[in-house]
Every structure is written in C-alpha cells, then in structure tokens.
C-alpha cells in the first residue's frame, strides 16, 4: 500500500458515507447528490443527516435531503469551494436552513498517513501494544479520546505509554469502517509536551498498517495541539467535512 492507495481507500469510504462516486471528489466543479447513508458507512455516522459537505481539496461534494437541495445548490455555486466551510459565508447557509428547523452541526478535519514521513517515534516511556482485553478498566474520562465506552466493541487496538506500572498516555483505534481504523490519543496533563502523543500515534499507525488497514485521524479545526500531533506523527490533512442536522439535535448536544 502506498500513499496514493491510502487516499483511494479514504475517498471510496467517503463515497460510501454520502452516496456519491469516488471520482466526484476529483472534479473541478462542485457536486450535489441525494443523501443516503451507505450500508458500509462509518459506524459512528447517525441519521438524521440533512446535508453533508465533503472536500478533498478539489471541490465540494454535498449530499443533501431533497427539501434543502435548492438551498444547498445555490450555496455551493455562490462561493469558492473552500470558503463554504468558513464564516461569514456559513451564516448565509445557516440563516436559510433556520426556517426548516436545521442548523450546521459538526465540522472536522481528517488526516491520513504520509508514508514518506510516517515513522515510529520514540519517547522516554515504555510503550506496550494493547488489545480489547486490556481496555476493560480504561473507559474513564482521562482516556475518552483514545477509547469510546459507547462503542467499545469497535475498540480493537491500542498503544499505551507507561512509567513503571502507571499508564500515562494511551492511543486507541476503533474499527469505524471495514478498511479504515480511526486513531484517538490522550496523555495525562502532567505528562504532556514530552513527545508521548506523537510516539503513541505513530506507533499505532504502523500497527494498523501492518494489519492491512488504513489509519485515519480527526481533529477540530481549532484544536492546534491535536493538529500538531497529527503532523508530527506523519499525518497530513486529507479531507474536511461539515454536517447539517435538525436544530433539536444541536440543542441537545448543547445541553448542560
């Protein structure tokens, strides 16, 4: 598997997620398609999804429900594709969705490994390969990025950093789709800025590749610490995504 193969796998998965063709992401013009969640979509994607905007850097592919198709079509034709994910332009879309009871909800940036840069990094702590049998007592707030207690059956592999017998950092991956496993990482606050996160992330990425799966990494655009870790670990930005959901869903997420 080379870097081009990895990108191909990711585009095929995104196409399955939003009901388009892989080649749509390579077009120079924006594409609008009817939304349908594929049977092999990423397991954490949950309906209702009103619209999903995906860009691999060439254009935007928007997968939409029929009631907002005209609004979204006007939006993607109104602005340069990379400005569709930015304010103030997003306010144009959000204002028009409001009358339908919809709002922009999730936004994220996704990373894929660059095989020319990915290499195992070291730190001053013992690294151990972990499996599901080791996770049973680790579904705790301090490891909530590495492991997900609500989808614990998908947590398939991890790397822990230990000082003596104490776990001080953990990277875990979930089998979110057939060919791609997502990495999350946590380091105890008092152990940060010591190279632990990138050592864990890069080692776990290698372990995933050895199992013939594609590792991927996700961060919020404002999470500079996470973005730096991804890049230092040998990952590069690959695609961005923005999702529209009913405002009732957004309100529930914002509940105390």
XYZ file of C-alpha atoms in Angstrom:
256
model
C 0.000 0.000 0.000
C 1.343 3.434 -0.912
C 0.136 6.945 -0.105
C -1.975 7.065 -3.274
C -3.619 3.758 -2.365
C -4.447 5.134 1.084
C -6.101 8.226 -0.406
C -8.084 5.987 -2.785
C -9.396 3.922 0.155
C -10.435 7.082 2.012
C -12.275 8.510 -0.999
C -14.075 5.213 -1.562
C -15.178 5.279 2.072
C -16.372 8.882 1.855
C -18.325 7.989 -1.286
C -19.995 5.156 0.623
C -20.745 7.526 3.507
C -22.584 10.148 1.459
C -23.908 8.340 -1.649
C -21.605 9.656 -4.360
C -18.922 8.286 -6.660
C -15.263 8.404 -5.655
C -14.488 10.361 -8.817
C -16.804 13.153 -7.685
C -14.123 14.279 -5.221
C -11.653 14.793 -8.068
C -13.841 17.030 -10.211
C -13.155 20.736 -10.564
C -16.821 21.672 -10.181
C -18.935 21.179 -7.076
C -21.316 18.213 -6.979
C -24.705 17.860 -5.262
C -26.192 14.386 -4.729
C -29.161 12.968 -2.787
C -28.174 11.898 0.707
C -28.219 8.216 1.606
C -26.160 6.642 4.344
C -24.399 3.652 2.822
C -24.717 0.243 4.475
C -20.920 0.245 4.943
C -20.708 3.855 6.125
C -18.576 4.809 9.115
C -20.299 3.286 12.100
C -20.494 6.483 14.126
C -22.456 8.362 11.444
C -26.035 8.584 12.648
C -29.164 9.841 10.960
C -30.862 12.237 10.702
C -28.293 13.888 8.447
C -29.789 16.716 6.414
C -26.652 17.572 4.464
C -23.011 16.571 4.471
C -20.314 18.642 2.739
C -17.024 16.883 1.953
C -13.917 18.289 0.276
C -10.632 16.596 -0.580
C -9.216 19.903 -1.776
C -10.517 19.972 -5.352
C -14.182 20.853 -4.903
C -17.094 20.207 -2.550
C -19.421 17.244 -2.784
C -22.676 17.996 -0.974
C -25.028 15.154 -0.129
C -28.448 16.559 0.775
C -32.021 15.740 1.645
C -34.485 16.782 -1.028
C -36.124 19.598 0.968
C -32.892 21.630 1.108
C -31.428 20.645 -2.248
C -32.175 24.024 -3.859
C -30.683 25.967 -0.947
C -27.522 23.864 -0.887
C -27.154 24.001 -4.668
C -27.347 27.783 -4.555
C -24.824 27.840 -1.692
C -22.183 25.675 -3.361
C -22.475 27.745 -6.535
C -22.298 31.049 -4.683
C -18.830 30.851 -3.105
C -15.402 29.418 -3.853
C -15.484 25.848 -2.552
C -13.040 26.294 0.325
C -14.987 29.315 1.595
C -18.074 27.114 2.015
C -16.571 25.935 5.319
C -15.912 29.424 6.663
C -17.710 32.298 8.283
C -19.165 34.665 7.263
C -20.329 32.576 4.289
C -21.646 29.782 6.500
C -24.063 32.269 8.045
C -25.731 32.597 4.639
C -26.486 28.878 4.705
C -27.412 28.701 8.379
C -29.884 31.590 8.042
C -31.737 29.802 5.231
C -31.729 26.450 6.992
C -33.260 28.008 10.091
C -36.757 28.214 8.588
C -36.625 24.429 8.002
C -35.532 23.707 11.564
C -31.974 22.749 10.562
C -28.543 24.006 11.565
C -24.896 23.423 10.799
C -23.710 20.948 13.426
C -20.382 19.149 13.047
C -17.185 20.377 11.390
C -13.917 18.453 11.338
C -10.620 17.965 9.554
C -9.359 14.469 8.766
C -5.792 13.262 8.320
C -4.197 10.318 6.519
C -0.661 8.991 6.906
C 2.037 10.189 4.536
C 4.129 7.057 4.060
C 7.112 9.195 3.084
C 7.057 10.796 6.544
C 5.452 8.242 8.842
C 7.984 6.537 11.079
C 7.890 5.179 14.647
C 8.842 7.952 17.059
C 10.304 7.340 20.475
C 9.720 8.788 23.924
C 11.181 8.237 27.373
C 8.440 5.839 28.427
C 7.757 2.159 27.872
C 5.311 1.513 25.032
C 3.047 -1.535 25.118
C 0.713 -2.889 22.457
C -2.783 -3.342 23.905
C -5.879 -5.215 22.777
C -9.565 -5.195 23.760
C -8.853 -7.414 26.757
C -6.661 -4.632 28.159
C -9.277 -1.907 27.772
C -11.886 -3.174 30.219
C -10.878 -0.873 33.097
C -9.787 2.044 30.925
C -13.164 3.511 29.950
C -12.510 6.583 32.068
C -12.705 10.331 31.348
C -8.930 10.663 31.025
C -8.920 8.185 28.108
C -12.104 9.354 26.374
C -10.368 10.313 23.125
C -8.494 7.032 22.843
C -11.464 4.810 23.762
C -15.236 5.201 23.423
C -17.361 3.453 26.034
C -20.488 3.811 23.890
C -18.842 1.885 21.035
C -16.424 -0.245 22.987
C -16.991 -3.202 20.673
C -15.183 -1.215 17.962
C -12.053 -0.536 20.040
C -9.671 -3.066 18.535
C -6.084 -1.968 19.180
C -4.060 0.424 21.283
C -0.617 1.530 22.416
C -0.010 2.593 25.991
C 2.857 4.625 27.458
C 3.872 3.568 30.967
C 6.010 4.994 33.717
C 6.653 1.948 35.834
C 3.219 0.394 36.078
C 1.348 3.669 35.606
C -0.429 4.384 32.321
C 0.446 7.966 31.373
C -0.643 8.044 27.716
C -2.923 5.990 25.502
C -3.643 5.848 21.779
C -6.504 3.651 20.681
C -8.200 2.922 17.398
C -11.751 1.985 16.568
C -12.783 -0.117 13.583
C -15.157 2.556 12.319
C -15.329 1.034 8.850
C -14.147 -2.082 7.069
C -10.893 -0.718 5.682
C -10.168 2.260 7.961
C -9.461 2.495 11.692
C -9.619 5.841 13.497
C -6.926 6.874 15.981
C -7.566 8.868 19.145
C -4.971 9.766 21.770
C -4.846 11.018 25.358
C -1.929 11.960 27.610
C -2.264 12.812 31.303
C -1.877 16.598 31.719
C 1.273 16.393 33.820
C 2.988 14.271 31.130
C 2.232 16.432 28.103
C 4.860 18.135 25.913
C 7.219 15.194 26.337
C 6.730 13.564 22.922
C 4.363 10.897 24.234
C 1.393 11.661 21.981
C 3.347 11.508 18.733
C 5.195 8.369 19.849
C 1.871 6.668 20.577
C 0.176 7.912 17.407
C 2.980 6.975 15.040
C 3.442 3.537 16.612
C -0.280 2.794 16.469
C -0.433 3.939 12.832
C 2.305 1.429 11.978
C 0.483 -1.335 13.842
C -2.705 -0.572 11.901
C -0.904 -0.599 8.555
C 0.677 -3.939 9.430
C -2.860 -5.274 9.798
C -3.657 -4.077 6.256
C -5.973 -1.296 7.429
C -5.768 2.452 6.818
C -5.278 4.613 9.923
C -7.008 7.985 9.994
C -7.079 10.813 12.482
C -9.638 13.554 13.131
C -9.439 16.893 14.887
C -11.455 20.017 15.348
C -10.005 22.845 13.253
C -9.337 24.878 16.404
C -7.507 22.076 18.240
C -3.972 23.200 17.441
C -2.417 20.709 19.851
C -4.132 17.802 18.113
C -3.258 19.104 14.647
C 0.411 19.445 15.593
C 0.409 15.909 16.918
C -1.062 14.571 13.673
C 1.522 16.339 11.518
C 4.467 15.472 13.766
C 3.314 11.830 13.766
C 3.476 11.642 9.963
C -0.099 12.514 9.002
C -1.255 15.192 6.573
C -4.655 16.883 6.131
C -6.700 14.860 3.628
C -10.326 15.986 3.734
C -12.734 18.268 5.572
C -16.358 17.720 6.415
C -19.352 19.757 7.566
C -22.686 18.247 8.593
C -26.173 19.754 8.882
C -28.652 18.271 11.367
C -32.030 19.230 12.861
C -31.726 22.060 15.371
C -33.222 19.742 18.018
C -30.080 17.600 17.721
C -27.830 20.655 18.027
C -29.769 21.880 21.064
C -29.485 18.500 22.749
C -25.728 18.434 22.206
C -25.513 21.885 23.838
C -27.485 20.853 26.912
C -25.534 21.120 30.200
